[in-house]
PDB file of C-alpha atoms in Angstrom:
ATOM      1  CA  MET A 112      79.945  26.099 -35.102  1.00 49.00           C
ATOM      2  CA  PRO A 113      77.247  23.438 -35.384  1.00 47.00           C
ATOM      3  CA  THR A 114      77.977  20.053 -33.800  1.00 57.00           C
ATOM      4  CA  PRO A 115      78.723  17.425 -36.476  1.00 62.00           C
ATOM      5  CA  PRO A 116      76.170  14.608 -36.731  1.00 71.00           C
ATOM      6  CA  LEU A 117      77.040  11.515 -34.724  1.00 77.00           C
ATOM      7  CA  ALA A 118      77.030   9.307 -37.826  1.00 74.00           C
ATOM      8  CA  THR A 119      79.981  11.260 -39.257  1.00 83.00           C
ATOM      9  CA  LEU A 120      82.199  11.163 -36.172  1.00 92.00           C
ATOM     10  CA  PRO A 121      85.231   8.923 -36.804  1.00 96.00           C
ATOM     11  CA  ILE A 122      85.935   5.714 -34.889  1.00 98.00           C
ATOM     12  CA  ARG A 123      89.514   5.602 -33.653  1.00 98.00           C
ATOM     13  CA  ARG A 124      91.825   3.355 -31.646  1.00 98.00           C
ATOM     14  CA  LEU A 125      91.928   4.076 -27.928  1.00 98.00           C
ATOM     15  CA  THR A 126      95.124   3.982 -25.858  1.00 97.00           C
ATOM     16  CA  LEU A 127      96.044   4.209 -22.202  1.00 97.00           C
ATOM     17  CA  ARG A 128      95.846   7.983 -22.618  1.00 98.00           C
ATOM     18  CA  ASP A 129      92.085   7.495 -22.875  1.00 98.00           C
ATOM     19  CA  LEU A 130      91.849   5.684 -19.538  1.00 98.00           C
ATOM     20  CA  THR A 131      90.145   8.548 -17.677  1.00 98.00           C
ATOM     21  CA  ALA A 132      87.699   9.153 -20.524  1.00 98.00           C
ATOM     22  CA  CYS A 133      86.791   5.450 -20.538  1.00 98.00           C
ATOM     23  CA  ALA A 134      86.249   5.493 -16.765  1.00 98.00           C
ATOM     24  CA  ASP A 135      84.123   8.640 -17.133  1.00 98.00           C
ATOM     25  CA  LEU A 136      82.009   6.833 -19.731  1.00 97.00           C
ATOM     26  CA  SER A 137      81.518   3.896 -17.359  1.00 97.00           C
ATOM     27  CA  GLU A 138      80.417   6.266 -14.621  1.00 97.00           C
ATOM     28  CA  ASP A 139      78.070   8.070 -17.011  1.00 95.00           C
ATOM     29  CA  ARG A 140      76.183   4.794 -17.575  1.00 92.00           C
ATOM     30  CA  GLY A 141      75.986   3.971 -13.884  1.00 92.00           C
ATOM     31  CA  TRP A 142      78.836   1.446 -13.939  1.00 91.00           C
ATOM     32  CA  PRO A 143      81.796   1.574 -11.547  1.00 93.00           C
ATOM     33  CA  ARG A 144      84.737   3.520 -12.965  1.00 96.00           C
ATOM     34  CA  GLU A 145      86.982   0.433 -12.941  1.00 96.00           C
ATOM     35  CA  GLU A 146      90.203   2.197 -13.971  1.00 97.00           C
ATOM     36  CA  HIS A 147      92.238  -0.868 -13.000  1.00 97.00           C
ATOM     37  CA  LYS A 148      90.297  -3.126 -15.373  1.00 98.00           C
ATOM     38  CA  TRP A 149      90.239  -0.539 -18.154  1.00 98.00           C
ATOM     39  CA  GLY A 150      94.028  -0.270 -17.861  1.00 98.00           C
ATOM     40  CA  LEU A 151      94.455  -4.013 -18.378  1.00 98.00           C
ATOM     41  CA  LEU A 152      92.065  -4.155 -21.324  1.00 98.00           C
ATOM     42  CA  LEU A 153      93.545  -1.149 -23.099  1.00 98.00           C
ATOM     43  CA  SER A 154      97.077  -2.555 -22.751  1.00 97.00           C
ATOM     44  CA  ALA A 155      96.354  -6.230 -23.510  1.00 97.00           C
ATOM     45  CA  GLY A 156      93.591  -5.565 -26.042  1.00 97.00           C
ATOM     46  CA  LYS A 157      92.522  -3.016 -28.646  1.00 97.00           C
ATOM     47  CA  GLY A 158      90.173  -0.224 -27.662  1.00 98.00           C
ATOM     48  CA  TYR A 159      87.898   1.583 -30.103  1.00 98.00           C
ATOM     49  CA  GLY A 160      85.995   4.769 -29.460  1.00 98.00           C
ATOM     50  CA  ILE A 161      84.227   7.824 -30.808  1.00 98.00           C
ATOM     51  CA  ASP A 162      85.178  11.260 -29.490  1.00 97.00           C
ATOM     52  CA  ASP A 163      82.467  13.664 -28.367  1.00 94.00           C
ATOM     53  CA  PRO A 164      83.048  17.132 -29.879  1.00 91.00           C
ATOM     54  CA  GLU A 165      81.946  18.545 -26.527  1.00 90.00           C
ATOM     55  CA  GLY A 166      84.540  16.492 -24.649  1.00 93.00           C
ATOM     56  CA  GLY A 167      84.932  12.901 -23.525  1.00 95.00           C
ATOM     57  CA  LEU A 168      83.785   9.860 -25.435  1.00 97.00           C
ATOM     58  CA  VAL A 169      80.508   9.196 -27.210  1.00 97.00           C
ATOM     59  CA  ALA A 170      81.161   5.434 -27.133  1.00 98.00           C
ATOM     60  CA  ALA A 171      83.845   2.840 -26.498  1.00 98.00           C
ATOM     61  CA  CYS A 172      84.564  -0.874 -26.549  1.00 98.00           C
ATOM     62  CA  VAL A 173      87.560  -3.202 -26.275  1.00 98.00           C
ATOM     63  CA  VAL A 174      88.532  -6.289 -28.273  1.00 98.00           C
ATOM     64  CA  THR A 175      90.961  -8.791 -26.756  1.00 98.00           C
ATOM     65  CA  GLU A 176      92.517 -11.077 -29.356  1.00 98.00           C
ATOM     66  CA  TYR A 177      93.782 -14.588 -28.659  1.00 98.00           C
ATOM     67  CA  GLY A 178      95.990 -16.884 -30.680  1.00 97.00           C
ATOM     68  CA  ALA A 179      99.014 -16.260 -32.870  1.00 91.00           C
ATOM     69  CA  TRP A 180     100.343 -12.708 -33.177  1.00 83.00           C
ATOM     70  CA  GLU A 181      98.401 -10.825 -35.893  1.00 83.00           C
ATOM     71  CA  ARG A 182      96.540 -14.060 -36.713  1.00 92.00           C
ATOM     72  CA  PRO A 183      94.031 -14.376 -33.862  1.00 97.00           C
ATOM     73  CA  ASP A 184      91.761 -17.395 -33.690  1.00 97.00           C
ATOM     74  CA  LEU A 185      89.324 -15.772 -31.228  1.00 98.00           C
ATOM     75  CA  GLY A 186      88.355 -12.236 -30.272  1.00 98.00           C
ATOM     76  CA  ALA A 187      86.486 -11.220 -27.110  1.00 98.00           C
ATOM     77  CA  ILE A 188      84.449  -8.006 -27.166  1.00 98.00           C
ATOM     78  CA  GLY A 189      83.714  -6.138 -23.961  1.00 98.00           C
ATOM     79  CA  MET A 190      83.033  -2.814 -22.273  1.00 98.00           C
ATOM     80  CA  VAL A 191      80.609  -1.749 -25.016  1.00 97.00           C
ATOM     81  CA  LEU A 192      79.347   1.599 -23.740  1.00 96.00           C
ATOM     82  CA  VAL A 193      77.499   4.583 -25.188  1.00 96.00           C
ATOM     83  CA  ALA A 194      77.153   7.844 -23.270  1.00 96.00           C
ATOM     84  CA  GLY A 195      73.679   8.309 -21.842  1.00 93.00           C
ATOM     85  CA  ARG A 196      73.063  11.530 -23.763  1.00 91.00           C
ATOM     86  CA  HIS A 197      73.687   9.683 -27.031  1.00 90.00           C
ATOM     87  CA  ALA A 198      71.827   6.445 -26.235  1.00 88.00           C
ATOM     88  CA  ARG A 199      69.333   4.901 -28.651  1.00 88.00           C
ATOM     89  CA  GLN A 200      70.755   6.720 -31.658  1.00 90.00           C
ATOM     90  CA  GLY A 201      72.454   3.747 -33.319  1.00 93.00           C
ATOM     91  CA  ILE A 202      75.950   4.558 -31.991  1.00 95.00           C
ATOM     92  CA  GLY A 203      76.473   1.203 -30.299  1.00 95.00           C
ATOM     93  CA  ARG A 204      75.326  -0.600 -33.439  1.00 96.00           C
ATOM     94  CA  ARG A 205      77.720   1.415 -35.593  1.00 96.00           C
ATOM     95  CA  LEU A 206      80.660   0.742 -33.274  1.00 97.00           C
ATOM     96  CA  MET A 207      79.903  -2.981 -33.095  1.00 98.00           C
ATOM     97  CA  ARG A 208      79.565  -3.273 -36.862  1.00 97.00           C
ATOM     98  CA  HIS A 209      82.928  -1.556 -37.219  1.00 97.00           C
ATOM     99  CA  VAL A 210      84.599  -4.015 -34.849  1.00 97.00           C
ATOM    100  CA  VAL A 211      82.981  -7.072 -36.428  1.00 98.00           C
ATOM    101  CA  SER A 212      84.134  -5.840 -39.847  1.00 98.00           C
ATOM    102  CA  LEU A 213      87.699  -5.285 -38.617  1.00 97.00           C
ATOM    103  CA  MET A 214      87.863  -8.792 -37.189  1.00 97.00           C
ATOM    104  CA  ALA A 215      86.876 -10.229 -40.587  1.00 96.00           C
ATOM    105  CA  THR A 216      86.692 -14.034 -40.306  1.00 96.00           C
ATOM    106  CA  THR A 217      87.976 -14.250 -36.719  1.00 98.00           C
ATOM    107  CA  PRO A 218      85.367 -15.888 -34.451  1.00 98.00           C
ATOM    108  CA  LEU A 219      84.062 -13.604 -31.705  1.00 98.00           C
ATOM    109  CA  THR A 220      82.606 -13.952 -28.239  1.00 98.00           C
ATOM    110  CA  LEU A 221      81.086 -11.643 -25.648  1.00 98.00           C
ATOM    111  CA  HIS A 222      79.071 -11.642 -22.438  1.00 98.00           C
ATOM    112  CA  ALA A 223      75.794  -9.799 -22.969  1.00 98.00           C
ATOM    113  CA  THR A 224      73.554  -8.156 -20.416  1.00 94.00           C
ATOM    114  CA  PRO A 225      69.800  -8.465 -21.039  1.00 94.00           C
ATOM    115  CA  TYR A 226      69.906  -4.817 -22.186  1.00 91.00           C
ATOM    116  CA  GLY A 227      72.595  -5.382 -24.806  1.00 93.00           C
ATOM    117  CA  ARG A 228      71.562  -8.824 -26.029  1.00 96.00           C
ATOM    118  CA  PRO A 229      68.996  -7.673 -28.677  1.00 96.00           C
ATOM    119  CA  LEU A 230      71.651  -5.586 -30.463  1.00 96.00           C
ATOM    120  CA  TYR A 231      74.121  -8.466 -30.548  1.00 98.00           C
ATOM    121  CA  GLU A 232      71.462 -10.856 -31.830  1.00 98.00           C
ATOM    122  CA  GLU A 233      70.640  -8.356 -34.578  1.00 97.00           C
ATOM    123  CA  LEU A 234      74.296  -8.420 -35.604  1.00 97.00           C
ATOM    124  CA  GLY A 235      74.347 -12.221 -35.817  1.00 98.00           C
ATOM    125  CA  PHE A 236      75.648 -13.285 -32.397  1.00 98.00           C
ATOM    126  CA  LYS A 237      74.097 -16.448 -30.956  1.00 98.00           C
ATOM    127  CA  VAL A 238      73.604 -17.389 -27.312  1.00 98.00           C
ATOM    128  CA  THR A 239      75.771 -20.404 -26.494  1.00 98.00           C
ATOM    129  CA  GLY A 240      75.832 -20.294 -22.686  1.00 98.00           C
ATOM    130  CA  ARG A 241      75.222 -18.324 -19.505  1.00 98.00           C
ATOM    131  CA  ALA A 242      77.289 -17.060 -16.608  1.00 98.00           C
ATOM    132  CA  GLU A 243      76.018 -16.178 -13.131  1.00 98.00           C
ATOM    133  CA  MET A 244      77.602 -13.286 -11.276  1.00 98.00           C
ATOM    134  CA  LEU A 245      78.078 -13.886  -7.543  1.00 98.00           C
ATOM    135  CA  LYS A 246      79.151 -11.389  -4.919  1.00 98.00           C
ATOM    136  CA  GLY A 247      79.532 -11.457  -1.140  1.00 98.00           C
ATOM    137  CA  ARG A 248      81.715 -12.153   1.840  1.00 98.00           C
ATOM    138  CA  PHE A 249      82.982 -15.705   1.773  1.00 98.00           C
ATOM    139  CA  THR A 250      82.463 -17.634   5.015  1.00 97.00           C
ATOM    140  CA  PRO A 251      84.420 -20.910   5.147  1.00 95.00           C
ATOM    141  CA  SER A 252      82.645 -24.009   6.410  1.00 91.00           C
ATOM    142  CA  GLY A 253      83.079 -27.753   6.286  1.00 88.00           C
ATOM    143  CA  PRO A 254      86.289 -29.786   6.363  1.00 89.00           C
ATOM    144  CA  GLU A 255      89.478 -28.343   4.950  1.00 88.00           C
ATOM    145  CA  SER A 256      90.154 -29.369   1.361  1.00 93.00           C
ATOM    146  CA  ALA A 257      92.768 -32.006   0.641  1.00 94.00           C
ATOM    147  CA  VAL A 258      93.761 -30.140  -2.504  1.00 97.00           C
ATOM    148  CA  VAL A 259      97.141 -28.431  -2.119  1.00 97.00           C
ATOM    149  CA  THR A 260      97.231 -24.754  -3.092  1.00 98.00           C
ATOM    150  CA  ARG A 261      99.998 -22.180  -2.809  1.00 98.00           C
ATOM    151  CA  ALA A 262     101.045 -18.770  -4.053  1.00 98.00           C
ATOM    152  CA  ALA A 263     102.299 -18.860  -7.624  1.00 98.00           C
ATOM    153  CA  THR A 264     105.928 -18.010  -8.346  1.00 98.00           C
ATOM    154  CA  ALA A 265     107.656 -16.770 -11.483  1.00 97.00           C
ATOM    155  CA  GLU A 266     108.735 -20.354 -12.173  1.00 98.00           C
ATOM    156  CA  ASP A 267     105.068 -21.402 -12.439  1.00 98.00           C
ATOM    157  CA  LEU A 268     104.291 -19.087 -15.358  1.00 98.00           C
ATOM    158  CA  PRO A 269     105.203 -21.492 -18.208  1.00 98.00           C
ATOM    159  CA  ALA A 270     103.022 -24.235 -16.666  1.00 98.00           C
ATOM    160  CA  ILE A 271     100.174 -21.759 -16.102  1.00 98.00           C
ATOM    161  CA  LEU A 272     100.346 -20.677 -19.742  1.00 98.00           C
ATOM    162  CA  ARG A 273     100.316 -24.293 -20.968  1.00 98.00           C
ATOM    163  CA  LEU A 274      97.343 -25.217 -18.790  1.00 98.00           C
ATOM    164  CA  ASP A 275      95.479 -22.043 -19.722  1.00 98.00           C
ATOM    165  CA  GLU A 276      95.867 -22.619 -23.463  1.00 98.00           C
ATOM    166  CA  GLU A 277      94.829 -26.252 -23.120  1.00 98.00           C
ATOM    167  CA  VAL A 278      91.652 -25.370 -21.202  1.00 98.00           C
ATOM    168  CA  PHE A 279      90.749 -22.070 -22.874  1.00 98.00           C
ATOM    169  CA  GLY A 280      91.468 -23.424 -26.338  1.00 98.00           C
ATOM    170  CA  SER A 281      93.594 -20.489 -27.471  1.00 98.00           C
ATOM    171  CA  ASP A 282      96.858 -18.795 -26.532  1.00 98.00           C
ATOM    172  CA  ARG A 283      96.228 -15.947 -24.042  1.00 98.00           C
ATOM    173  CA  THR A 284      99.867 -15.129 -23.293  1.00 97.00           C
ATOM    174  CA  PRO A 285      99.524 -11.289 -23.555  1.00 95.00           C
ATOM    175  CA  LEU A 286      96.719 -11.351 -20.996  1.00 97.00           C
ATOM    176  CA  ILE A 287      97.923 -14.047 -18.602  1.00 98.00           C
ATOM    177  CA  THR A 288     101.489 -12.722 -18.361  1.00 98.00           C
ATOM    178  CA  ARG A 289     100.023  -9.463 -17.020  1.00 98.00           C
ATOM    179  CA  LEU A 290      98.347 -11.273 -14.108  1.00 98.00           C
ATOM    180  CA  PRO A 291     101.253 -11.094 -11.627  1.00 97.00           C
ATOM    181  CA  ALA A 292     101.224  -7.283 -11.813  1.00 98.00           C
ATOM    182  CA  PHE A 293      97.444  -6.925 -12.238  1.00 98.00           C
ATOM    183  CA  ALA A 294      96.237  -9.257  -9.467  1.00 98.00           C
ATOM    184  CA  ASP A 295      96.704  -9.001  -5.725  1.00 98.00           C
ATOM    185  CA  GLN A 296      96.838 -12.795  -5.514  1.00 98.00           C
ATOM    186  CA  LEU A 297      97.844 -15.472  -8.005  1.00 98.00           C
ATOM    187  CA  ARG A 298      97.556 -19.014  -6.715  1.00 98.00           C
ATOM    188  CA  VAL A 299      98.004 -22.506  -8.099  1.00 98.00           C
ATOM    189  CA  ALA A 300      96.783 -25.971  -7.165  1.00 98.00           C
ATOM    190  CA  GLU A 301      99.108 -28.883  -7.665  1.00 98.00           C
ATOM    191  CA  GLU A 302      99.313 -32.628  -7.258  1.00 97.00           C
ATOM    192  CA  ASP A 303     102.592 -34.558  -7.215  1.00 96.00           C
ATOM    193  CA  GLY A 304     104.369 -31.453  -8.474  1.00 93.00           C
ATOM    194  CA  ARG A 305     101.994 -31.046 -11.419  1.00 97.00           C
ATOM    195  CA  LEU A 306      99.790 -27.984 -11.891  1.00 98.00           C
ATOM    196  CA  ILE A 307      96.080 -28.898 -11.823  1.00 98.00           C
ATOM    197  CA  GLY A 308      94.559 -25.425 -11.579  1.00 98.00           C
ATOM    198  CA  TYR A 309      95.168 -21.751 -11.024  1.00 99.00           C
ATOM    199  CA  THR A 310      93.262 -18.596 -10.147  1.00 98.00           C
ATOM    200  CA  ALA A 311      93.729 -14.947  -9.317  1.00 98.00           C
ATOM    201  CA  ALA A 312      92.039 -12.283  -7.218  1.00 98.00           C
ATOM    202  CA  TRP A 313      92.261  -8.770  -8.605  1.00 98.00           C
ATOM    203  CA  PRO A 314      91.004  -5.516  -7.092  1.00 98.00           C
ATOM    204  CA  ASN A 315      87.861  -3.958  -8.506  1.00 96.00           C
ATOM    205  CA  MET A 316      86.393  -1.094  -6.491  1.00 94.00           C
ATOM    206  CA  ASP A 317      85.598  -2.567  -3.035  1.00 96.00           C
ATOM    207  CA  THR A 318      85.792  -6.228  -4.120  1.00 98.00           C
ATOM    208  CA  HIS A 319      88.290  -8.825  -5.192  1.00 98.00           C
ATOM    209  CA  VAL A 320      87.268 -10.436  -8.474  1.00 98.00           C
ATOM    210  CA  VAL A 321      88.028 -14.159  -8.688  1.00 98.00           C
ATOM    211  CA  GLY A 322      89.217 -14.967 -12.191  1.00 98.00           C
ATOM    212  CA  PRO A 323      90.408 -16.609 -14.205  1.00 98.00           C
ATOM    213  CA  LEU A 324      89.465 -19.826 -12.453  1.00 98.00           C
ATOM    214  CA  ILE A 325      90.744 -22.936 -14.196  1.00 98.00           C
ATOM    215  CA  ALA A 326      90.766 -26.233 -12.346  1.00 98.00           C
ATOM    216  CA  ARG A 327      90.906 -29.971 -12.954  1.00 98.00           C
ATOM    217  CA  ASN A 328      87.557 -30.477 -11.213  1.00 98.00           C
ATOM    218  CA  THR A 329      85.056 -28.836  -8.861  1.00 98.00           C
ATOM    219  CA  GLU A 330      86.965 -29.782  -5.707  1.00 98.00           C
ATOM    220  CA  THR A 331      90.053 -28.060  -7.047  1.00 98.00           C
ATOM    221  CA  ALA A 332      88.020 -24.979  -7.951  1.00 98.00           C
ATOM    222  CA  LYS A 333      86.574 -24.865  -4.425  1.00 98.00           C
ATOM    223  CA  ALA A 334      90.027 -25.115  -2.860  1.00 98.00           C
ATOM    224  CA  LEU A 335      91.363 -22.291  -5.016  1.00 98.00           C
ATOM    225  CA  ILE A 336      88.462 -19.958  -4.165  1.00 98.00           C
ATOM    226  CA  ALA A 337      88.765 -20.746  -0.465  1.00 98.00           C
ATOM    227  CA  SER A 338      92.507 -20.091  -0.556  1.00 98.00           C
ATOM    228  CA  LEU A 339      91.921 -16.642  -2.087  1.00 98.00           C
ATOM    229  CA  ALA A 340      89.157 -15.797   0.373  1.00 98.00           C
ATOM    230  CA  ALA A 341      91.362 -16.671   3.341  1.00 97.00           C
ATOM    231  CA  ARG A 342      93.812 -13.962   2.282  1.00 98.00           C
ATOM    232  CA  THR A 343      91.544 -10.973   1.702  1.00 98.00           C
ATOM    233  CA  GLU A 344      89.226  -8.799   3.772  1.00 98.00           C
ATOM    234  CA  ARG A 345      87.228  -7.740   0.738  1.00 98.00           C
ATOM    235  CA  PRO A 346      84.012  -9.298  -0.570  1.00 98.00           C
ATOM    236  CA  LEU A 347      84.522 -11.627  -3.526  1.00 98.00           C
ATOM    237  CA  ARG A 348      82.927 -11.305  -6.946  1.00 98.00           C
ATOM    238  CA  THR A 349      83.055 -13.816  -9.771  1.00 98.00           C
ATOM    239  CA  ASP A 350      81.175 -14.959 -12.883  1.00 98.00           C
ATOM    240  CA  ILE A 351      80.683 -18.727 -12.981  1.00 98.00           C
ATOM    241  CA  ASP A 352      79.519 -20.798 -15.944  1.00 98.00           C
ATOM    242  CA  VAL A 353      76.016 -21.964 -14.950  1.00 98.00           C
ATOM    243  CA  ARG A 354      76.851 -25.519 -15.976  1.00 98.00           C
ATOM    244  CA  HIS A 355      79.027 -25.715 -12.853  1.00 98.00           C
ATOM    245  CA  GLU A 356      75.995 -26.173 -10.620  1.00 98.00           C
ATOM    246  CA  GLU A 357      77.874 -27.806  -7.747  1.00 98.00           C
ATOM    247  CA  LEU A 358      80.333 -24.923  -7.457  1.00 98.00           C
ATOM    248  CA  LEU A 359      77.531 -22.348  -7.613  1.00 98.00           C
ATOM    249  CA  THR A 360      75.631 -24.096  -4.815  1.00 98.00           C
ATOM    250  CA  TRP A 361      78.782 -24.381  -2.697  1.00 98.00           C
ATOM    251  CA  ALA A 362      79.657 -20.697  -3.143  1.00 98.00           C
ATOM    252  CA  LYS A 363      76.128 -19.549  -2.272  1.00 98.00           C
ATOM    253  CA  GLU A 364      76.157 -21.667   0.877  1.00 98.00           C
ATOM    254  CA  ARG A 365      79.281 -19.725   1.904  1.00 98.00           C
ATOM    255  CA  GLY A 366      77.919 -16.230   1.507  1.00 98.00           C
ATOM    256  CA  LEU A 367      78.140 -15.356  -2.181  1.00 98.00           C
ATOM    257  CA  ALA A 368      74.775 -14.207  -3.525  1.00 98.00           C
ATOM    258  CA  SER A 369      73.522 -14.165  -7.096  1.00 98.00           C
ATOM    259  CA  VAL A 370      73.683 -10.665  -8.588  1.00 97.00           C
ATOM    260  CA  ALA A 371      72.974 -11.087 -12.309  1.00 97.00           C
ATOM    261  CA  PHE A 372      73.075 -13.398 -15.287  1.00 98.00           C
ATOM    262  CA  ASN A 373      74.863 -12.671 -18.566  1.00 97.00           C
ATOM    263  CA  ALA A 374      74.416 -14.511 -21.847  1.00 98.00           C
ATOM    264  CA  VAL A 375      77.582 -15.922 -23.385  1.00 98.00           C
ATOM    265  CA  MET A 376      77.351 -15.245 -27.113  1.00 98.00           C
ATOM    266  CA  THR A 377      79.457 -16.220 -30.109  1.00 98.00           C
ATOM    267  CA  TYR A 378      79.811 -15.095 -33.716  1.00 98.00           C
ATOM    268  CA  GLY A 379      81.310 -17.293 -36.396  1.00 98.00           C
ATOM    269  CA  ILE A 380      81.466 -20.400 -34.184  1.00 98.00           C
ATOM    270  CA  THR A 381      78.745 -22.518 -32.583  1.00 96.00           C
ATOM    271  CA  GLU A 382      80.573 -22.956 -29.279  1.00 96.00           C
ATOM    272  CA  LEU A 383      83.704 -21.727 -27.570  1.00 97.00           C
ATOM    273  CA  PRO A 384      86.917 -23.725 -28.004  1.00 97.00           C
ATOM    274  CA  GLY A 385      88.649 -25.522 -25.147  1.00 98.00           C
ATOM    275  CA  ASP A 386      87.342 -27.578 -22.248  1.00 98.00           C
ATOM    276  CA  TRP A 387      84.431 -25.940 -20.440  1.00 98.00           C
ATOM    277  CA  THR A 388      84.487 -28.599 -17.713  1.00 98.00           C
ATOM    278  CA  ARG A 389      87.757 -27.110 -16.406  1.00 98.00           C
ATOM    279  CA  ARG A 390      86.940 -23.469 -17.203  1.00 98.00           C
ATOM    280  CA  PHE A 391      84.946 -22.166 -14.259  1.00 98.00           C
ATOM    281  CA  ALA A 392      85.236 -18.361 -14.473  1.00 98.00           C
ATOM    282  CA  PRO A 393      86.792 -15.806 -16.831  1.00 98.00           C
ATOM    283  CA  LEU A 394      89.411 -13.281 -15.811  1.00 98.00           C
ATOM    284  CA  THR A 395      86.701 -10.728 -16.581  1.00 98.00           C
ATOM    285  CA  VAL A 396      83.578 -11.039 -18.704  1.00 97.00           C
ATOM    286  CA  ALA A 397      84.968  -8.176 -20.807  1.00 97.00           C
ATOM    287  CA  ALA A 398      87.807 -10.423 -22.017  1.00 97.00           C
ATOM    288  CA  GLY A 399      85.831 -13.621 -22.546  1.00 89.00           C
TER     289      GLY A 399
END
């Protein structure tokens, strides 16, 4: 039987049953398989994909919604991938248009590589910021921070959720409540018994990704990163808002090297909600 044209293949919701197919698609495009991250995104967000009649997926992406249940006030799009054998045939554009249509009036955000940015601009996304990816083995230096950090406990979760919503500008409960199981480390910074920041380190291939990173100020962010680094043998990787120049310089002086830049883009809003001065790094660029 002849293979149906790509334009007629249906777009469907993905589930955790599609985890291997999603990882295969990542590998097909030269990305790490990242099953651990795919598992989080497919459980906390909504995956969309197109099946290849010959097996596997033609394309996939994930939308993570934030805000009230069934009434999101922000959606983050990530993991937009098209199989190499089907590249440059309009599949990514079709999938993105489908997602944008489904989200209706909900504002959207994404982190775009230089390769993907032209498509998103064509669809109406605007560049509103940049993030710099760093990776390397952290080497501590200088005096020990006066900021108090410790491992988070179950009792900290309500305070973490309150701080996260205040800084991020939207309720991320379905994502943040998965952190204790998803991350290898979850740590908080506090002052006089009050939470002033938190971060996590989660496994991704041979690295530990630092994110989210929310902190009262740069010194608190430094202390949280250093506390994670002291408890892992893996290299660290993180994506830091380029406006946090002091933190970027500090991290590079301690062994983390610049790997890439991604454009932060929005659709339907001119800038992201919340307080960027306390939002240093996302949990993952795929979730905004």
